[in-house]
XYZ file of C-alpha atoms in Angstrom:
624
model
C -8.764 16.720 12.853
C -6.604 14.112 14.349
C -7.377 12.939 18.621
C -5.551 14.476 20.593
C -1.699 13.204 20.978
C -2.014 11.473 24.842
C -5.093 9.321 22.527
C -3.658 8.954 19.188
C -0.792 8.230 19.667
C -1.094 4.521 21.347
C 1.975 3.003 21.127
C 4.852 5.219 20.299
C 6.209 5.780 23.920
C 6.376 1.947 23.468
C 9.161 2.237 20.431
C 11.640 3.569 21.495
C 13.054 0.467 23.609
C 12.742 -1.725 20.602
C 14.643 0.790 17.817
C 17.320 -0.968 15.716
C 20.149 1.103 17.125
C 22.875 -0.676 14.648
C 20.567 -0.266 11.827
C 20.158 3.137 12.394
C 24.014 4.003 13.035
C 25.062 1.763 9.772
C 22.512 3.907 7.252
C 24.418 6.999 8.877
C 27.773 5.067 7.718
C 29.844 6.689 4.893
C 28.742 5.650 1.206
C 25.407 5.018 3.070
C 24.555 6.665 -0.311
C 25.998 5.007 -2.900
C 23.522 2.621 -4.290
C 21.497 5.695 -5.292
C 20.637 5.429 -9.059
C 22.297 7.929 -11.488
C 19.723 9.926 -12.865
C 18.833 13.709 -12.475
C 19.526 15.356 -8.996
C 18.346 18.102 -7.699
C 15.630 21.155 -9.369
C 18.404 21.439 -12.285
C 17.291 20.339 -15.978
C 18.794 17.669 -18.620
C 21.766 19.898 -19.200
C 24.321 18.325 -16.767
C 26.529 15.804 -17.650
C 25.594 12.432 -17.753
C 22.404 12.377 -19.827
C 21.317 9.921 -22.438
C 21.425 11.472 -25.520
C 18.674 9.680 -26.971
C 16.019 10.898 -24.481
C 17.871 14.901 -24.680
C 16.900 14.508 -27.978
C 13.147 13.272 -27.406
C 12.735 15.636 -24.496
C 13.445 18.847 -27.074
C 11.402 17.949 -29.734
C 8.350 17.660 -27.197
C 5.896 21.433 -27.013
C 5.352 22.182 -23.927
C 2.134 20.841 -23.843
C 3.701 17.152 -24.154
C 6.047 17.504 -21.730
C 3.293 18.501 -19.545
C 0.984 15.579 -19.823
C 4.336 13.067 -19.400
C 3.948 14.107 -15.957
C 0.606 13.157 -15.441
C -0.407 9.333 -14.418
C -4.083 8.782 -15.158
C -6.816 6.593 -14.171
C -9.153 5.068 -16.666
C -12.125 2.964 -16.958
C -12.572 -0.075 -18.967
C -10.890 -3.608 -19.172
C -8.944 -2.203 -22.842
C -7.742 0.410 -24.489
C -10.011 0.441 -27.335
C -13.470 -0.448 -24.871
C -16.736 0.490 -25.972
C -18.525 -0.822 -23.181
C -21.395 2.242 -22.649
C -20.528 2.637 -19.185
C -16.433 2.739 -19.159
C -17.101 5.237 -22.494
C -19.497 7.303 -19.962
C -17.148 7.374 -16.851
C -13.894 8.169 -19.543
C -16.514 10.739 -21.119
C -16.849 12.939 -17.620
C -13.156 12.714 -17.182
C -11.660 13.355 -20.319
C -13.691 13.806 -23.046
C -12.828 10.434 -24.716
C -14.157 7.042 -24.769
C -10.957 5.090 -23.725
C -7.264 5.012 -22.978
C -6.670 4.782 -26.493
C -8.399 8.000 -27.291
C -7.045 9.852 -23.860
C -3.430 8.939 -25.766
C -3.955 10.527 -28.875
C -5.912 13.526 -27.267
C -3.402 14.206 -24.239
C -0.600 11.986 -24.513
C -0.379 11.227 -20.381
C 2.940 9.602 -18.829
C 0.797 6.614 -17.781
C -2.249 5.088 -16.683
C -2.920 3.248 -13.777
C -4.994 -0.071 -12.696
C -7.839 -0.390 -10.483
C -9.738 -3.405 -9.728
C -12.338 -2.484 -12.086
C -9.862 -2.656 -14.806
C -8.598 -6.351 -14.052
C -10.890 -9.302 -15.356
C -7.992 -11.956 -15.101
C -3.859 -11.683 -16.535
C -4.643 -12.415 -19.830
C -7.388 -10.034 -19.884
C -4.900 -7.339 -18.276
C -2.003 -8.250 -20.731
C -3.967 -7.276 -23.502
C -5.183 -3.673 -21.866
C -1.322 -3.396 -21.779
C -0.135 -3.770 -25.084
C -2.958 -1.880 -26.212
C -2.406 1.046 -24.284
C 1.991 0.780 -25.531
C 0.571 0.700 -28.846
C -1.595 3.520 -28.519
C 1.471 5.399 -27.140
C 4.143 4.440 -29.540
C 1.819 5.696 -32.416
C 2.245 8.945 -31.295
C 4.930 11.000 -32.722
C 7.596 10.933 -30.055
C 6.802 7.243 -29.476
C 6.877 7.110 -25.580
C 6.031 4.222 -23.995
C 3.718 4.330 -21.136
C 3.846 3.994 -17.301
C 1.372 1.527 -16.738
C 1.315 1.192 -12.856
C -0.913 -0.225 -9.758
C -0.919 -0.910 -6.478
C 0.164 -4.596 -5.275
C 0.723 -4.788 -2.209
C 0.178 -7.859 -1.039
C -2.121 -8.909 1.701
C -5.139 -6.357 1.664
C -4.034 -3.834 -1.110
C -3.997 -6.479 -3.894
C -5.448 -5.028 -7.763
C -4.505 -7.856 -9.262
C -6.436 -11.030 -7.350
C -6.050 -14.704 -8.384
C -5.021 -16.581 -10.319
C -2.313 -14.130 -9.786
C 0.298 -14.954 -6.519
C -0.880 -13.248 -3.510
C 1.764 -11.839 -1.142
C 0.692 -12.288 2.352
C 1.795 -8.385 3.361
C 3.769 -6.270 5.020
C 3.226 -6.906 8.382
C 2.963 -10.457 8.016
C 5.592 -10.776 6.444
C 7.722 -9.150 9.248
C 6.047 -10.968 11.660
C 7.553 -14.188 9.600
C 11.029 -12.135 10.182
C 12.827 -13.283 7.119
C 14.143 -10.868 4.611
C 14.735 -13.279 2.060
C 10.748 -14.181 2.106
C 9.841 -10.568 1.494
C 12.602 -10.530 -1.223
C 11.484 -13.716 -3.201
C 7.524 -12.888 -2.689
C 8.300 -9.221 -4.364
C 10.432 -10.665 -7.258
C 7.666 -12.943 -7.842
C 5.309 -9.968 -7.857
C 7.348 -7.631 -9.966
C 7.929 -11.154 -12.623
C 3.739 -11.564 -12.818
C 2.988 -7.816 -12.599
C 5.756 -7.528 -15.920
C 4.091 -10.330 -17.385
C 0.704 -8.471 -17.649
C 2.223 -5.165 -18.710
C 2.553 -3.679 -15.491
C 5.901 -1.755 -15.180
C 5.903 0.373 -12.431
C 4.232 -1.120 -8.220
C 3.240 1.254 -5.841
C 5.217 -0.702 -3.502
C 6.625 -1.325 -0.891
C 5.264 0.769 2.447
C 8.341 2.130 4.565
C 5.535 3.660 6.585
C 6.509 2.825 10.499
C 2.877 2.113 12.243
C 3.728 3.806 15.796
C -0.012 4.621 16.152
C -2.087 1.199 16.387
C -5.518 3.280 15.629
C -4.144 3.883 11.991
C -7.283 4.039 9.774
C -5.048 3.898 6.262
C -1.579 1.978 6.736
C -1.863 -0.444 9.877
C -0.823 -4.083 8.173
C -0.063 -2.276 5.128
C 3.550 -1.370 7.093
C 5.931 -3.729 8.079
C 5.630 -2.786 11.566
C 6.526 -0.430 14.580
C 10.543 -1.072 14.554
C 12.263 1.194 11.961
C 15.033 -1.132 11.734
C 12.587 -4.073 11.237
C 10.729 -1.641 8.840
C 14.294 -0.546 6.719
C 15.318 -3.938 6.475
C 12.231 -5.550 4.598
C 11.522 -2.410 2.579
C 15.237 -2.803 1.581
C 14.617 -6.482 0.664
C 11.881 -6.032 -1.550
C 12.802 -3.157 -3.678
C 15.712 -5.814 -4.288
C 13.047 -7.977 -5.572
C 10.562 -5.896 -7.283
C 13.894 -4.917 -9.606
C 14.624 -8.398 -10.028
C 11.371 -9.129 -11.089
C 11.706 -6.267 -13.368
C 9.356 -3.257 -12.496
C 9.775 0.446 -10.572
C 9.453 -0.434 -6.790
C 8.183 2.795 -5.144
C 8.464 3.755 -1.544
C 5.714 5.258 0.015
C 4.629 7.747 1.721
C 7.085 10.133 2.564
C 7.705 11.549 5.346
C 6.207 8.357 6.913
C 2.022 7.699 7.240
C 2.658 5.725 10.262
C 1.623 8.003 13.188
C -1.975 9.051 12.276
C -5.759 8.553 13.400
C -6.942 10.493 9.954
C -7.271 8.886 7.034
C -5.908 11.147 4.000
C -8.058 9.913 1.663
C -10.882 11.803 3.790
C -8.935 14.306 5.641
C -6.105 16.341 6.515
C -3.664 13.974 8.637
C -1.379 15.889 11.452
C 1.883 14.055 12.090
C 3.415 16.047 15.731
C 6.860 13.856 15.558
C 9.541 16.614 16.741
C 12.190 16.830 14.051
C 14.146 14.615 15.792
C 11.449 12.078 16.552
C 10.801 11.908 12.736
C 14.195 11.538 12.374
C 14.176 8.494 14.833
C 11.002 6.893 13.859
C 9.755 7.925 10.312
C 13.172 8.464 8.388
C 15.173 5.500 8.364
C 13.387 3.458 6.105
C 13.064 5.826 3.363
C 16.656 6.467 4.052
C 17.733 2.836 3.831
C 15.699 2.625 0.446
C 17.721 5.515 -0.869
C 20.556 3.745 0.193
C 20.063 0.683 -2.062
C 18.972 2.862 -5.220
C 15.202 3.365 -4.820
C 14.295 4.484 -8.084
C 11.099 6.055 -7.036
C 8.793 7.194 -3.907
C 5.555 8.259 -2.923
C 4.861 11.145 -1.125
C 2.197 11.606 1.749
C -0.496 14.412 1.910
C -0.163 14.583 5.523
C 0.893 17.620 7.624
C 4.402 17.918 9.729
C 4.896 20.925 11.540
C 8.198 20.145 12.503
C 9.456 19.534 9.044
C 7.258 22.485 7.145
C 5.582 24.714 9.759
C 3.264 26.252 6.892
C 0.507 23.845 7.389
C 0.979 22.188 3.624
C 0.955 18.656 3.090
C 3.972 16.816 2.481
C 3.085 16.658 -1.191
C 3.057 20.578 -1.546
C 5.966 21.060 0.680
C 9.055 22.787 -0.576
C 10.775 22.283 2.091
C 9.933 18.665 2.965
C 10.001 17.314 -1.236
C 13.314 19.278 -2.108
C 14.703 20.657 1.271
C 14.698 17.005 2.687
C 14.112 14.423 0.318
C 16.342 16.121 -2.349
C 18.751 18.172 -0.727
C 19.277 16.452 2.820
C 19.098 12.774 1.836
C 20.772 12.977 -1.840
C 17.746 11.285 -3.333
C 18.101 11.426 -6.945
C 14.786 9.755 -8.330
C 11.350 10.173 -9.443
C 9.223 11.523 -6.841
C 5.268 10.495 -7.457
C 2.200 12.231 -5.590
C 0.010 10.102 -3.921
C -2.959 10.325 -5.699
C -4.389 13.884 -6.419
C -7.965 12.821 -5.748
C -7.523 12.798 -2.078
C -8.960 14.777 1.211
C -5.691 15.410 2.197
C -4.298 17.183 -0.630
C -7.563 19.321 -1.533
C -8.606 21.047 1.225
C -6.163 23.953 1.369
C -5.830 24.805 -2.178
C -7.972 24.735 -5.301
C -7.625 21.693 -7.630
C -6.330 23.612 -10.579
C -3.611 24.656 -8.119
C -2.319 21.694 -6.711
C 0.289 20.013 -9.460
C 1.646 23.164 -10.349
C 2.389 23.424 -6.202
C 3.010 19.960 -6.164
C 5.511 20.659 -9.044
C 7.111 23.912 -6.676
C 7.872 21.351 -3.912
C 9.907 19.469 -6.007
C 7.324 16.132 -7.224
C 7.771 14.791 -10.444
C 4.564 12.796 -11.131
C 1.177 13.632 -10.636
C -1.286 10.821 -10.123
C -4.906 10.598 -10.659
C -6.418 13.653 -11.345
C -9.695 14.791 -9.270
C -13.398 15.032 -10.636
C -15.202 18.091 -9.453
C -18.807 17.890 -7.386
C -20.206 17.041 -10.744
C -18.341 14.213 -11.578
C -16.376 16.267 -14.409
C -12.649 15.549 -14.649
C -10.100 18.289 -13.873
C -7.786 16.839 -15.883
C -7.748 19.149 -18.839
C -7.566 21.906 -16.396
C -4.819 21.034 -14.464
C -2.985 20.082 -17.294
C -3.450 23.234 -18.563
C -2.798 25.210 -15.256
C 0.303 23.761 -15.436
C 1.230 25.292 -19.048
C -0.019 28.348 -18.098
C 2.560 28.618 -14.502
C 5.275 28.037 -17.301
C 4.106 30.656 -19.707
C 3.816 33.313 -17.178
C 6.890 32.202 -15.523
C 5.963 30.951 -12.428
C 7.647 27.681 -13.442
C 10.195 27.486 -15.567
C 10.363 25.280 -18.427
C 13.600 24.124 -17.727
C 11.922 22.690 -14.419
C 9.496 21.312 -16.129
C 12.575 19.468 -18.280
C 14.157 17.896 -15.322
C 11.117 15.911 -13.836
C 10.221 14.955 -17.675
C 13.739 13.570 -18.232
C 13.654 11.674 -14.915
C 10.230 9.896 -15.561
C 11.900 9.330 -19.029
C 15.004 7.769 -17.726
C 12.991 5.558 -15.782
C 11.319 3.912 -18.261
C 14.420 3.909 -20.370
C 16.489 1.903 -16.972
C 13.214 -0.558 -17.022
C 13.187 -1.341 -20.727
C 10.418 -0.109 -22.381
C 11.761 2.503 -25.111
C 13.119 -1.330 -26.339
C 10.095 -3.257 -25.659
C 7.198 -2.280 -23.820
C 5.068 -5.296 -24.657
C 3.767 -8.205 -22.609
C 3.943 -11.539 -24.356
C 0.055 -12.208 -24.490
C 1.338 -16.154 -25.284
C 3.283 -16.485 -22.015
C 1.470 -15.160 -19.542
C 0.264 -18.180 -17.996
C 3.538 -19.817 -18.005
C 4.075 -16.463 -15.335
C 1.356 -15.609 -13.520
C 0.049 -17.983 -10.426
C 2.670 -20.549 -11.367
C 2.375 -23.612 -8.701
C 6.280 -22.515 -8.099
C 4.497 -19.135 -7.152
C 1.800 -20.423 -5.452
C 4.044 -22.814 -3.256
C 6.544 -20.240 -2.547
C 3.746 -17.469 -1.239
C 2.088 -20.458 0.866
C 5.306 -21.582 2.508
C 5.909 -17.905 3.287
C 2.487 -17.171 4.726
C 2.818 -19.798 6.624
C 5.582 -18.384 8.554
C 3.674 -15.412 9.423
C 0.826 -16.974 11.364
C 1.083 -15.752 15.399
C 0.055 -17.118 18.031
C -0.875 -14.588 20.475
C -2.314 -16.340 23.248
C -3.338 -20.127 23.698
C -4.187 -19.312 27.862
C -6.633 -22.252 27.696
C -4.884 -24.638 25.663
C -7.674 -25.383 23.376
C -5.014 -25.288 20.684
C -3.689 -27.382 18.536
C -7.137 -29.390 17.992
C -7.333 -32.633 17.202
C -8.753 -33.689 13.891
C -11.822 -35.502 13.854
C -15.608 -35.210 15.088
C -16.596 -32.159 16.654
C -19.092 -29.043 16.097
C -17.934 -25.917 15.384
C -19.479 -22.651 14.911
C -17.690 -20.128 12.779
C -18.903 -16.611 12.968
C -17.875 -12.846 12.397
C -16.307 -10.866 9.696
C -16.579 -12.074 5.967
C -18.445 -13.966 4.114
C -15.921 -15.317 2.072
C -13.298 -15.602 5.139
C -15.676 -17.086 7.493
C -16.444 -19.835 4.764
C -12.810 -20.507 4.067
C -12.255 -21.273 7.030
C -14.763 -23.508 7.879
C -13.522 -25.562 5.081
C -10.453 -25.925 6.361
C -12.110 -27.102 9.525
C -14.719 -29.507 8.077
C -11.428 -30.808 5.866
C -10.151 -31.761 9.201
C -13.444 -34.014 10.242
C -15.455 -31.448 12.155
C -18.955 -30.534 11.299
C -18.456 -26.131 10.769
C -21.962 -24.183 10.643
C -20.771 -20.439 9.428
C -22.779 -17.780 10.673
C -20.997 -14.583 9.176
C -22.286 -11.368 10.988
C -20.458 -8.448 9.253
C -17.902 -5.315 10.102
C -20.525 -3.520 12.663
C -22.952 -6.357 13.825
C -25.753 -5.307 15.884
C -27.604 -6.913 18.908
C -30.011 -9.146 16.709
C -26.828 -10.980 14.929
C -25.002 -11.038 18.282
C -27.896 -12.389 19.925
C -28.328 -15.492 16.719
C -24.534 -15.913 16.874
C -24.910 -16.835 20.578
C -27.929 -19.220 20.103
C -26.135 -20.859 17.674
C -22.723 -21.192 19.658
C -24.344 -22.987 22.677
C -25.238 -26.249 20.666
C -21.277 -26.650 19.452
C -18.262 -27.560 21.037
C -15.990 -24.724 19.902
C -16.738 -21.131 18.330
C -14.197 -19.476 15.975
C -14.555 -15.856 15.920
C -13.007 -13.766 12.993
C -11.959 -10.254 13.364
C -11.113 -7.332 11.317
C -9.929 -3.959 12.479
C -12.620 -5.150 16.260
C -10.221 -2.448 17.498
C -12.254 0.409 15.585
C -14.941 0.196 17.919
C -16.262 4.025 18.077
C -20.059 4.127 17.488
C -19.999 7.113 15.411
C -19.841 7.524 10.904
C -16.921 6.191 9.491
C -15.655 3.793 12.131
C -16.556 0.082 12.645
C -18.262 0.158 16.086
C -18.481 -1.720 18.761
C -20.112 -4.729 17.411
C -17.065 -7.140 16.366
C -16.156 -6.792 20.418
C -19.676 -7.237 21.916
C -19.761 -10.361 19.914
C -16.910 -11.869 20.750
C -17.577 -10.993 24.683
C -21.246 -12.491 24.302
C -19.313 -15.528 22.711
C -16.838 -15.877 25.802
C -19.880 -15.383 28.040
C -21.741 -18.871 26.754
C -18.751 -20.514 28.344
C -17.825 -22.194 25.271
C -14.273 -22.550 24.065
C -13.817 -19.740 21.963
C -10.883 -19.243 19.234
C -10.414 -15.836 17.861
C -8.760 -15.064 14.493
C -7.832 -11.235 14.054
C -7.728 -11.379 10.195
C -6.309 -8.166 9.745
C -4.681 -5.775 12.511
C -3.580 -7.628 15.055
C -4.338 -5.543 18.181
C -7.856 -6.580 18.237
C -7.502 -8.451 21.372
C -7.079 -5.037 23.481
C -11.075 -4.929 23.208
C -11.562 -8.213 24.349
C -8.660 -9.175 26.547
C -10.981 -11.773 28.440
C -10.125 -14.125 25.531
C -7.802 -17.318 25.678
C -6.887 -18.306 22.631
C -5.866 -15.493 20.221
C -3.795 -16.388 16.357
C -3.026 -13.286 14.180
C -2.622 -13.567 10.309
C -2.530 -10.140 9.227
C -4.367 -10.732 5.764
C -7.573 -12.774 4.551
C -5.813 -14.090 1.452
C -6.618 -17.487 0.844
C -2.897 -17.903 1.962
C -3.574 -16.688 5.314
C -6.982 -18.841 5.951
C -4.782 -21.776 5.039
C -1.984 -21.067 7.370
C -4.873 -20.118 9.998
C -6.079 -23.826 9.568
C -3.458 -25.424 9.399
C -2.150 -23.708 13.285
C -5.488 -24.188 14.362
C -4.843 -28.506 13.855
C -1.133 -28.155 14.452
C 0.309 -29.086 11.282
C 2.385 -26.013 11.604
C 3.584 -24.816 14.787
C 2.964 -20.694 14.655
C 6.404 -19.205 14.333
C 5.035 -15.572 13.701
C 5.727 -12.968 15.866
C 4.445 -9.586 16.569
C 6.047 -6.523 14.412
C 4.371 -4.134 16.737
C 3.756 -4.059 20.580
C -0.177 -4.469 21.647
C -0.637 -2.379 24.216
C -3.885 -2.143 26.658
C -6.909 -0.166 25.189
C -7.315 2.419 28.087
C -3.663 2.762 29.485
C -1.244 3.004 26.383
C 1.514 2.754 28.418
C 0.810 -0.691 29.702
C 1.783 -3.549 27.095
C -0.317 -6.661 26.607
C 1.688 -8.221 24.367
C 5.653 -7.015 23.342
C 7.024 -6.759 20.292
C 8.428 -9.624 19.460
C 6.010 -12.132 21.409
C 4.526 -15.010 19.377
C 3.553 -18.475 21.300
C 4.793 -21.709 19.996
C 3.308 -25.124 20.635
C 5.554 -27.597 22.731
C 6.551 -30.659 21.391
């Protein structure tokens, strides 16, 4: 269960002076609507006007059973489609049957597959699990092309890691404030993701993070404003179709306002109806706006929008009453992923797509295992021919959300070539043009949150510094960029929850150096019971400030770490750990860039939530 509302929900008394009034008003505008894609509307099947006749034509001569499985988006384990590596055959095995993606086509014929990290070796690697899996899939007899889809972020939700071009995030990227950054960074996503195969990014969040103790979105949204919010999810569905693949909005009704992660439980959302409507809704409204072609839905619980207790992903009345009816949207509507808390507690697995398909969703991703570790796959897919052959779906239902997904990858290209070019993919991916473009954004996101002591900007040259906290690899990064810079940097990394013997080394070692850096991630977390962080990352830090020596801290993810330690001076915020971000961190740490972030959200004090330590908006500067 979610804390209750005066504890969870830290900061959204604090939004409401900050809303983006004129945003708001213009989205309500008339033609607000009309960048929305044409496409299928409402429940109704492929029988209205409008339709290609090509797909009509595929979408009849498909049994039941094949329209089924186009609805279903699958994961799969395995670097290629053809793998015969004894443990991807083994995992594949428990969950379908099969040994590979090759074999789950010609057994089930899915809409898609999607990436994990597991699947990625490096973009060459990836473009070849690609073209394998469209070949599997146009060798069938209908010759579909696939979905092939993943989540890419930017900033912490990254599948696809270098040498491919890593976007510094949401929230960093609104605290950099420039639209046309979060534009160019997602064209350059959707261009490498296309490269590799990838057609369709779970991407971007137009979640609104009103609750700083978020446990699943946090940096992942753009921020706290839902103007600020609207306006960069706008911008980068712009260029994730420029760079050529689905951009899809996520998670709707808006994730923002939660202390339960629905991965592992049943999130509550208590917006009133017309909080939502402030708050939650104008992103997703903006993205229909400018012809979002597909979005996410949320396995969270609003009362106010479906008092029935069902998540949002099994809501009639949120899916279709809202999404479809209310706001016009005309698209494909994909489940968050099926495997979740959120979605599986209230209902039995076999009866979750064809609900899921009742509400009004169109694509059902990643089927569940059971206790045993045996796919329900085959089962669902089946449940969901059986609700048509007893007629508690129609078929003709089941024709509309096949002819959207359909249409979709007709609009992106793939019925006339679903193929990455295996030869060019290095003239694509992690280009230095990339490369340069994603540093000279990042570096606009670094904040400065507070420099109280002015220990910052250093000076280069002699001097011995201590770097300690989170990460191994992020506490080594950036004591490179420190020792690059003439200092002598001892890294002492002592983890997410360190306990009193690290502390108590970290602090032996600090007293012998002139400065300490201390990295953070998610400090904020600090309850001492399963599942949360603890209060280690704080107690360190404090016992740092308490030697007396200058110390530097470097939140590395969220950025209101510095409630739980407000004793400290000097404060920067960089909202990722890409290698990006460390080098934008070292670079404000010596002053070669002045920090010209600032905050997307309001921090506000860890005890009294109506008291703000730092505004929305505030980021320090260095004078000249």
């Amino acid at each position: 269960m979610n804390r209750p509302r005066t504890r969870r929900r830290w900061a959204v008394g604090l939004t409401a002076g900050i809303l983006a009034v004129t945003a708001l008003n213009a989205l309500d505008a008339p033609g607000a609507h009309a960048g929305t894609p044409p496409g299928p509307g409402g429940p109704g099947g492929p029988g209205a006007h409008g339709r290609d006749p090509a797909l009509l034509r595929i979408l009849r001569s498909m049994t039941l059973e094949e329209k089924a499985a186009q609805l279903f988006v699958l994961q799969v384990y395995g670097t290629s489609a053809d793998t015969s590596d004894p443990a991807a055959v083994a995992a594949n095995r428990r969950l379908y049957g099969v040994d590979n993606a090759a074999q789950v086509i010609a057994r089930y014929r899915p809409g898609g597959f999607i990436y994990y990290s597991d699947n990625v070796r490096d973009p060459a690697q990836v473009a070849a699990f690609s073209n394998g899996i469209q070949r599997a899939a146009l060798a069938q007899p209908h010759r579909v092309p696939a979905t092939i889809a993943t989540d890419q972020e930017g900033g912490i939700v990254a599948r696809i890691q270098p040498p491919a071009t890593q976007s510094p995030g949401a929230m960093a990227l609104a605290a950099g404030r420039r639209t046309g950054d979060a534009r160019a960074l997602a064209r350059i996503t959707g261009r490498e993701l296309r490269a590799i195969g990838v057609n369709q990014d779970y991407a971007p969040d137009a979640d609104v993070n009103t609750d700083p103790a978020n446990p699943v979105i946090g940096v992942r949204s753009f921020g706290s404003d839902p103007g600020l919010v609207a306006g960069m999810v706008t911008a980068q569905l712009g260029g994730y179709r420029a760079g050529g693949v689905t951009a899809t909005v996520k998670h709707f009704p808006g994730h923002g306002d939660t202390t339960t992660d629905s991965h592992t439980g049943v999130p509550t959302i208590d917006h009133t109806r017309a909080e939502w409507e402030r708050l939650d809704l104008p992103p997703f409204r903006a993205a229909i706006a400018r012809g979002a072609e597909a979005i996410m839905t949320a396995h969270i619980v609003v009362p106010s929008l479906d008092p029935s207790g069902d998540p949002a992903t099994l809501s009639r009345p949120i899916l279709t009453g809202i999404l479809r009816e209310q706001l016009h949207y005309r698209g494909v509507i994909v489940t968050d992923a099926l495997d979740m808390q959120g979605v599986r507690d209230k209902y039995g697995d076999e009866n979750i797509p064809v609900l899921a398909l009742e509400a009004g969703a169109d694509v059902l991703l990643k089927p569940p295992a059971d206790a045993d570790g045996t796919g329900l796959f085959p089962r669902q897919l089946a449940a969901v021919v059986d609700a048509v052959r007893t007629g508690r779906l129609t078929e003709r239902r089941i024709d509309a959300s096949v002819y959207r997904i359909l249409d979709l990858k007709r609009r992106r290209g793939l019925f006339r070539d679903p193929y990455a070019d295996e030869s060019r993919v290095g003239r694509t991916v992690g280009t230095p043009a990339h490369l340069a473009a994603a540093q000279r954004a990042t570096d606009r996101t670094t904040t400065l949150v507070r420099n109280d002591a002015g220990v910052l900007p250093l000076r280069p040259g002699p001097r011995d510094v201590l770097v300690t906290g989170w990460g191994v690899a992020t506490t080594a990064a950036i004591g490179t960029e420190i020792a690059r810079r003439g200092a002598t940097a001892t890294v002492r990394q002592t983890g997410i929850s360190p306990g009193p013997a690290q502390i108590d080394q970290a602090v032996a070692a600090a007293r012998d150096q002139d400065l300490v850096v201390a990295v953070t991630n998610r400090a904020w977390d600090a309850e001492d019971e399963p599942g949360h962080n603890g209060p280690g990352q704080m107690n360190l830090v404090k016992a740092l400030i308490a030697t007396g020596k200058p110390v530097v801290v470097i939140a590395v993810r969220d950025p209101y770490d510095i409630a739980w330690f407000p004793e400290a001076a000097t404060y920067l915020a960089t909202y990722s750990y890409t290698a990006e971000a460390l080098r934008s961190a070292g670079k404000a740490l010596f002053g070669e860039l002045n920090p010209s972030g600032r905050l997307p959200v309001a921090i506000p004090a860890r005890d009294d939530p109506g008291t703000v330590l730092y505004p929305f908006g505030h980021g320090l500067r260095y004078p000249h």
